PDB file of C-alpha atoms in Angstrom:
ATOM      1  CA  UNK X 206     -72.215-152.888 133.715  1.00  0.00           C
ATOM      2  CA  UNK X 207     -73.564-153.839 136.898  1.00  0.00           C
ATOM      3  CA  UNK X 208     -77.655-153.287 136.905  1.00  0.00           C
ATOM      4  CA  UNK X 209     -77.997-150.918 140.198  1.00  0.00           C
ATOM      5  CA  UNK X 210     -81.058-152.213 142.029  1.00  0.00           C
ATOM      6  CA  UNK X 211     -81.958-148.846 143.204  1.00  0.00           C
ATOM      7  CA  UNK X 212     -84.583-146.980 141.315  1.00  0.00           C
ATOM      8  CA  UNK X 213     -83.627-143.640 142.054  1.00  0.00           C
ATOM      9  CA  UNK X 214     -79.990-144.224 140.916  1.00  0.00           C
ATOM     10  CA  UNK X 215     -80.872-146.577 137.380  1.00  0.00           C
ATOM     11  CA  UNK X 216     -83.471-143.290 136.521  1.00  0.00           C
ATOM     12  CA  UNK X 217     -81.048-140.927 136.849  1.00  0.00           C
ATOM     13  CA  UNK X 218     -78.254-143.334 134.840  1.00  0.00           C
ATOM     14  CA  UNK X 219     -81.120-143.803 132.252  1.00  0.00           C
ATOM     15  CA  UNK X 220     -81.472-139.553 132.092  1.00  0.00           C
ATOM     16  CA  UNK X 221     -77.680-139.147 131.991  1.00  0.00           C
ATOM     17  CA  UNK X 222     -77.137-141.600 128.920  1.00  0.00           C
ATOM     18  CA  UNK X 223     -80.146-139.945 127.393  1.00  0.00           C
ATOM     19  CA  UNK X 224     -78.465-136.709 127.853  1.00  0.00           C
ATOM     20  CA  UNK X 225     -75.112-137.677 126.646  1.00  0.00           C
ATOM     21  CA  UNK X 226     -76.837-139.386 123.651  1.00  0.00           C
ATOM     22  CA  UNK X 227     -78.424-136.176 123.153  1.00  0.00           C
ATOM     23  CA  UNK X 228     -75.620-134.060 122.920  1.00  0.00           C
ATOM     24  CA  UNK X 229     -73.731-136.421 120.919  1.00  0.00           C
ATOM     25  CA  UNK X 230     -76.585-136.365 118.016  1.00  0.00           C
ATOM     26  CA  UNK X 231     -76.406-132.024 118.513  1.00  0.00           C
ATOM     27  CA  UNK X 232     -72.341-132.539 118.383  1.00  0.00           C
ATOM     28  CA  UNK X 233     -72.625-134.774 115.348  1.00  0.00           C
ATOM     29  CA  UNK X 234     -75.125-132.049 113.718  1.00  0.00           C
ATOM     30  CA  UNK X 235     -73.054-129.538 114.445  1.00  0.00           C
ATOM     31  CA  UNK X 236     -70.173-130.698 113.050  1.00  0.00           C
ATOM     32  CA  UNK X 237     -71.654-131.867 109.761  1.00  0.00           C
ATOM     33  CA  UNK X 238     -73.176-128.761 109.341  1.00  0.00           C
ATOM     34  CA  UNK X 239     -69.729-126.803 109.417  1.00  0.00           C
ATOM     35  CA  UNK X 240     -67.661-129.694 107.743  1.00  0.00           C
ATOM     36  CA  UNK X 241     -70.354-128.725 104.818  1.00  0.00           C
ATOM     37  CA  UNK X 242     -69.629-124.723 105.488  1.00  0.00           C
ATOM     38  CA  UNK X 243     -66.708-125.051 105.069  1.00  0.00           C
ATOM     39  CA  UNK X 244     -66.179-127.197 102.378  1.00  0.00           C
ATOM     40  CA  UNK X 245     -68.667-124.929 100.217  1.00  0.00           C
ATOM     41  CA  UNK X 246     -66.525-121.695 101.634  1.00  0.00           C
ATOM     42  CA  UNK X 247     -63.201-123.465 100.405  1.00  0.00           C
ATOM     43  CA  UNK X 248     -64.148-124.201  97.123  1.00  0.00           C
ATOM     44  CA  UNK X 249     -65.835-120.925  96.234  1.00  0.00           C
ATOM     45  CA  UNK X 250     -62.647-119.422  97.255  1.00  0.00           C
ATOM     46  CA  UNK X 251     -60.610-121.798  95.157  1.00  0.00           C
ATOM     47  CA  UNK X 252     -62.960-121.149  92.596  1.00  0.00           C
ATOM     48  CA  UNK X 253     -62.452-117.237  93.062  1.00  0.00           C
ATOM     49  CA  UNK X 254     -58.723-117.720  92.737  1.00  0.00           C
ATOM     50  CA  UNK X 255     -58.957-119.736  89.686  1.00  0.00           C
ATOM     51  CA  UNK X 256     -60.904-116.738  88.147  1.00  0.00           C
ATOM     52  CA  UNK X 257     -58.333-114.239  89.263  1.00  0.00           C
ATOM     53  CA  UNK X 258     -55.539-115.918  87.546  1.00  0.00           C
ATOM     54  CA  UNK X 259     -57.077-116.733  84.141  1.00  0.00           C
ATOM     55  CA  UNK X 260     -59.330-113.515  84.106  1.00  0.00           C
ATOM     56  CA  UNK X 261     -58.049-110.146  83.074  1.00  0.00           C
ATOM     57  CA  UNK X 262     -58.383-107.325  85.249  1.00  0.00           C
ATOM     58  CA  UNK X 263     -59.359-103.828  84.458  1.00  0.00           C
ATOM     59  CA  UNK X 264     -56.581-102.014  84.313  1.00  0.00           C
ATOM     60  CA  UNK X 265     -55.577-104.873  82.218  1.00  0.00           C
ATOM     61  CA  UNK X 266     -58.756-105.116  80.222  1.00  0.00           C
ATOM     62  CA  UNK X 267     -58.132-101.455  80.048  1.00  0.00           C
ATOM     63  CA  UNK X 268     -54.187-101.569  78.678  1.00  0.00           C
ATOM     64  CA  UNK X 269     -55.020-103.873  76.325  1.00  0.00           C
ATOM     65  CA  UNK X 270     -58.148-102.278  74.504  1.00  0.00           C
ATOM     66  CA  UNK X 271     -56.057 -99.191  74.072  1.00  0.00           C
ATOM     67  CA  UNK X 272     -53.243-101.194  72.492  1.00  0.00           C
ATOM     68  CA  UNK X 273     -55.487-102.593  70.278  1.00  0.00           C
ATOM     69  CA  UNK X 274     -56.291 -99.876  69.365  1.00  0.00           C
ATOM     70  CA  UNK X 275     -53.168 -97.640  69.099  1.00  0.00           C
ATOM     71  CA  UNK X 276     -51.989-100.551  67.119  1.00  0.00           C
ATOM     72  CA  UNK X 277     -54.520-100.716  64.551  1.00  0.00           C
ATOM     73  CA  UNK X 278     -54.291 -96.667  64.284  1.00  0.00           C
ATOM     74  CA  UNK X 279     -50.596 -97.407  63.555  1.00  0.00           C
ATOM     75  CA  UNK X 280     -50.808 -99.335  60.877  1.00  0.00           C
ATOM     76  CA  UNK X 281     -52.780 -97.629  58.960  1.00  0.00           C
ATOM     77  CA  UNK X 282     -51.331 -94.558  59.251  1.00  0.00           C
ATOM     78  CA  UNK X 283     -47.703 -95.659  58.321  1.00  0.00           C
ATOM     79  CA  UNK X 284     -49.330 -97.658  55.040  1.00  0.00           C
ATOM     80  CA  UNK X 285     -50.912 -94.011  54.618  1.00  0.00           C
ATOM     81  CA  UNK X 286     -47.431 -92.758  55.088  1.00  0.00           C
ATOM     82  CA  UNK X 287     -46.099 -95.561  51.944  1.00  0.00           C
ATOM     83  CA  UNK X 288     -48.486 -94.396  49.691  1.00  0.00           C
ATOM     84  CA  UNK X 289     -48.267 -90.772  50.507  1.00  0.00           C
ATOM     85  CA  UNK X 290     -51.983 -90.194  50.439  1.00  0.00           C
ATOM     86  CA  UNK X 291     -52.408 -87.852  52.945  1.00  0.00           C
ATOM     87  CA  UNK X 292     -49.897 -84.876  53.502  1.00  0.00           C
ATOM     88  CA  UNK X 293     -46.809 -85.115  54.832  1.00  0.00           C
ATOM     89  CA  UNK X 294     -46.938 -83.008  58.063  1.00  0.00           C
ATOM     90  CA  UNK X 295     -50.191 -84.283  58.970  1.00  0.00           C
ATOM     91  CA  UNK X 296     -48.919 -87.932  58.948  1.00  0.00           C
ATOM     92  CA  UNK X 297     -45.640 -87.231  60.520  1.00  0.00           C
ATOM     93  CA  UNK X 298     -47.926 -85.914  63.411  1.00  0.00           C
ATOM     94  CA  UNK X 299     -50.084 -88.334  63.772  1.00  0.00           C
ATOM     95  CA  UNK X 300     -47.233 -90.670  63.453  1.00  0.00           C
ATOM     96  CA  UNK X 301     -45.534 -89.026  66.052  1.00  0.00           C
ATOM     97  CA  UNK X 302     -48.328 -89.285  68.856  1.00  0.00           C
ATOM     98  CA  UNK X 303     -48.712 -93.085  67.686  1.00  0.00           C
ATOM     99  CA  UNK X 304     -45.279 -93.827  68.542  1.00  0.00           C
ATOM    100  CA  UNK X 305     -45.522 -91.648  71.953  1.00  0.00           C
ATOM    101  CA  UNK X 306     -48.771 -93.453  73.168  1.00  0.00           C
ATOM    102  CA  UNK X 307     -47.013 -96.904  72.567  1.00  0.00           C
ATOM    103  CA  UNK X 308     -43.927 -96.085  73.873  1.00  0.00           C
ATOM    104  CA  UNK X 309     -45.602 -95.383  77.002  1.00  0.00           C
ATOM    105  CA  UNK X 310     -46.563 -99.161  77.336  1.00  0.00           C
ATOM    106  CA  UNK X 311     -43.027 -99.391  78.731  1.00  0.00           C
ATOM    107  CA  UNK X 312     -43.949 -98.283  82.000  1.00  0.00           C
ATOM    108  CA  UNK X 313     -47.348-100.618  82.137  1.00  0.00           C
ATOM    109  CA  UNK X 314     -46.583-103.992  84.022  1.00  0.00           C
ATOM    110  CA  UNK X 315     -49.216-106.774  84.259  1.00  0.00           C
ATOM    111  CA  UNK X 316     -51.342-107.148  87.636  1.00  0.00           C
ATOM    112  CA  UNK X 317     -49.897-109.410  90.014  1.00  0.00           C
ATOM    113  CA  UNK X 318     -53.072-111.112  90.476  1.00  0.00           C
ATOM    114  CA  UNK X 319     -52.627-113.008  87.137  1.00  0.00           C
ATOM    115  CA  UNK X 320     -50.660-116.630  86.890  1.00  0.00           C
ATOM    116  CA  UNK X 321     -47.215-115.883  86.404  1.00  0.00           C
ATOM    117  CA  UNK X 322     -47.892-117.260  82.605  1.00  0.00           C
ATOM    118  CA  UNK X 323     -50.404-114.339  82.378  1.00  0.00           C
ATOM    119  CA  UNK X 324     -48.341-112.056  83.299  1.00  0.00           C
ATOM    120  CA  UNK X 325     -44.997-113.166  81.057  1.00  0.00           C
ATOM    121  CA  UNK X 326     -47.450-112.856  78.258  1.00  0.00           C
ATOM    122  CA  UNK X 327     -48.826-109.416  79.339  1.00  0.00           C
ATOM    123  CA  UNK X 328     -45.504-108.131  79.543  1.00  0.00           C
ATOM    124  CA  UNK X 329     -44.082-109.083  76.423  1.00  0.00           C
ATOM    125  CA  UNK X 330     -47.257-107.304  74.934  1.00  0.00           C
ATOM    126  CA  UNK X 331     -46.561-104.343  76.508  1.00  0.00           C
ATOM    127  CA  UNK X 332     -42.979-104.618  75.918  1.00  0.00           C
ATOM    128  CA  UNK X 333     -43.153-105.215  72.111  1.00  0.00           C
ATOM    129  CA  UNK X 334     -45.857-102.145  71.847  1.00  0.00           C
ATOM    130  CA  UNK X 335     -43.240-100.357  73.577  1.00  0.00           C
ATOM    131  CA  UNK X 336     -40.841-100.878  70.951  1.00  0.00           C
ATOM    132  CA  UNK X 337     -42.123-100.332  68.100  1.00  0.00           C
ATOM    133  CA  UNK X 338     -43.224 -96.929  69.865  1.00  0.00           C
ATOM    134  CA  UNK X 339     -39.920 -96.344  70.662  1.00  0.00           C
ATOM    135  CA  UNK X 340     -38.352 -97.132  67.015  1.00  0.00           C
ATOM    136  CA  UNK X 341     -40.795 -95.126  65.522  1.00  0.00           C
ATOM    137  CA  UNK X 342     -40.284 -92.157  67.243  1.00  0.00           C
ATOM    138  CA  UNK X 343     -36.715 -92.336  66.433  1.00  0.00           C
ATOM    139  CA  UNK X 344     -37.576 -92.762  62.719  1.00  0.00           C
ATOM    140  CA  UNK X 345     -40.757 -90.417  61.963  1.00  0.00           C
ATOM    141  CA  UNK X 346     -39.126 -87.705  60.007  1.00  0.00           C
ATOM    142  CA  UNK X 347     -37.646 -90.365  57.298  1.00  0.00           C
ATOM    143  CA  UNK X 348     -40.647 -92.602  56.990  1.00  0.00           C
ATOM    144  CA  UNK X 349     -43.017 -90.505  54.762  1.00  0.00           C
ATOM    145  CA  UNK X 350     -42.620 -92.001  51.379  1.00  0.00           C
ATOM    146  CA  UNK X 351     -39.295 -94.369  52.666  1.00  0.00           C
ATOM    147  CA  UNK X 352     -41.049 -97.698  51.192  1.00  0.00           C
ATOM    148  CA  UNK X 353     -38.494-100.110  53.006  1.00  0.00           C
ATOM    149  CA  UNK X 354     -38.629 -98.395  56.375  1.00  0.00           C
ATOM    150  CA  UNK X 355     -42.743 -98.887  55.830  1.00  0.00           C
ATOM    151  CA  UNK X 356     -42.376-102.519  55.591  1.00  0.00           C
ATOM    152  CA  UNK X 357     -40.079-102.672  58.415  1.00  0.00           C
ATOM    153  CA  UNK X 358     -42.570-100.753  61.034  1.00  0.00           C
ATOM    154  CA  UNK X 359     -45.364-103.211  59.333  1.00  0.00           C
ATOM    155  CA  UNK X 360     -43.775-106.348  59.955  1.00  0.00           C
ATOM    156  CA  UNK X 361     -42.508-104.601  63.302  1.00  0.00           C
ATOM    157  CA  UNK X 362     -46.593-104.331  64.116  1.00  0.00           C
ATOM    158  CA  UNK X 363     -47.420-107.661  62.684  1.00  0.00           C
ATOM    159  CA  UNK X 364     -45.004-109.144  65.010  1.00  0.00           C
ATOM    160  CA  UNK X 365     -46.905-106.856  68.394  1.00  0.00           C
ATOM    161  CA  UNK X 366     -49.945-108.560  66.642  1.00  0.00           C
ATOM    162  CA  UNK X 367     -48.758-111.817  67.286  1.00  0.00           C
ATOM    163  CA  UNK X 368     -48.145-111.404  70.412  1.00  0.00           C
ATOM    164  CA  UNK X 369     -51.341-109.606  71.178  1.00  0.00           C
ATOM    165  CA  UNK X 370     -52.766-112.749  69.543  1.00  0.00           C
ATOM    166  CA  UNK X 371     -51.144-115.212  71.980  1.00  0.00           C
ATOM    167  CA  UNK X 372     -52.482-113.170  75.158  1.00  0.00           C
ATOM    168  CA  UNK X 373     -56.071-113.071  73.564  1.00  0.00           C
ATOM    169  CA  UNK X 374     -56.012-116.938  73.073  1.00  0.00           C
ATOM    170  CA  UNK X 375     -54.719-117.154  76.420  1.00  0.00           C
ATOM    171  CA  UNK X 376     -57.279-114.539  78.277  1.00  0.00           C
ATOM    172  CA  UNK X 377     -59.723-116.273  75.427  1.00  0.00           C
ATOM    173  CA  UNK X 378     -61.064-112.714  74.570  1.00  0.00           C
ATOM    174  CA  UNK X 379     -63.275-112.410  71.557  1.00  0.00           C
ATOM    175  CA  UNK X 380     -61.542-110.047  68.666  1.00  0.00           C
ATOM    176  CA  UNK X 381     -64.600-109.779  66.892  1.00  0.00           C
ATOM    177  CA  UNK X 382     -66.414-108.235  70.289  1.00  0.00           C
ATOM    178  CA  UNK X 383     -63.009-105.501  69.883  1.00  0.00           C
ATOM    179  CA  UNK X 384     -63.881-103.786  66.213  1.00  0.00           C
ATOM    180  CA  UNK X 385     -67.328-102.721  67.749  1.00  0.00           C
TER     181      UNK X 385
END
């Protein structure tokens, strides 16, 4: 650059590159400043995703506390049905509304927010529960005192059990926090 040798014109050159300097350091802030925003705001919401897919939700939390549960209910009642401890029209009942409250995890389906892992797991839960409602209902006049059919709709629940098992390892919920 060519030193001007007027003063008017090299002060007003030496304002505009102070200027320009000036609003480069403000652009330069600037842009730092919402790189960082943004970089905090993009992990927070990957973070918030992450949650969502390894993290139950309520109605979730919800279906699966119930099943719990109905399941534990169930089993004891049909080992009260083996031994014939209680009587027979009392158990039947019970029984009976057992096998209609699982049977109506059929229509449950797992949130769409989970992974799809989650969810495969969820369902097959709800699926199993299902089933065993379903067979029992079929089968509650013959199982008072029918010691086979007992330890079929045991290992039946020991199996739902299993699978309940697999989705609490995989949600990582606490089964000692459930018998309180």
């Amino acid at each position: 650059m060519k030193r001007t040798t007027n003063k008017k014109k090299r002060k007003k050159l030496f304002i505009r590159k102070k200027k320009l300097l000036a609003t480069k350091k403000t652009a330069l802030k600037w842009f730092v400043f919402l790189f960082s925003i943004s970089t905090i705001a993009s992990l927070g919401t990957g973070y918030l995703y992450y949650q969502t897919l390894i993290n139950l939700s309520s109605r979730d939390k919800q279906s699966i506390l119930k099943g719990y549960s109905l399941l534990r209910e169930f089993e004891q009642q049909i080992e009260i049905s083996g031994n014939q401890s209680e009587e027979q029209i009392k158990t039947e009942e019970n029984i009976r509304h057992l096998a209609t409250k699982l049977a109506s995890f059929g229509t449950v389906k797992a949130s769409l927010l989970n992974s799809s892992e989650g969810q495969g797991r969820l369902n097959r839960y709800y699926n199993s529960l299902s089933q065993l409602g379903i067979n029992t209902s079929q089968q509650v006049n013959s199982i008072y005192g029918n010691v086979e059919l007992v330890t079929e709709l045991l290992a039946d629940a020991e199996r739902a059990i299993k699978i309940e098992r697999t989705v609490f390892s995989y949600y990582k919920v606490d089964e000692n926090r459930l018998y309180k």
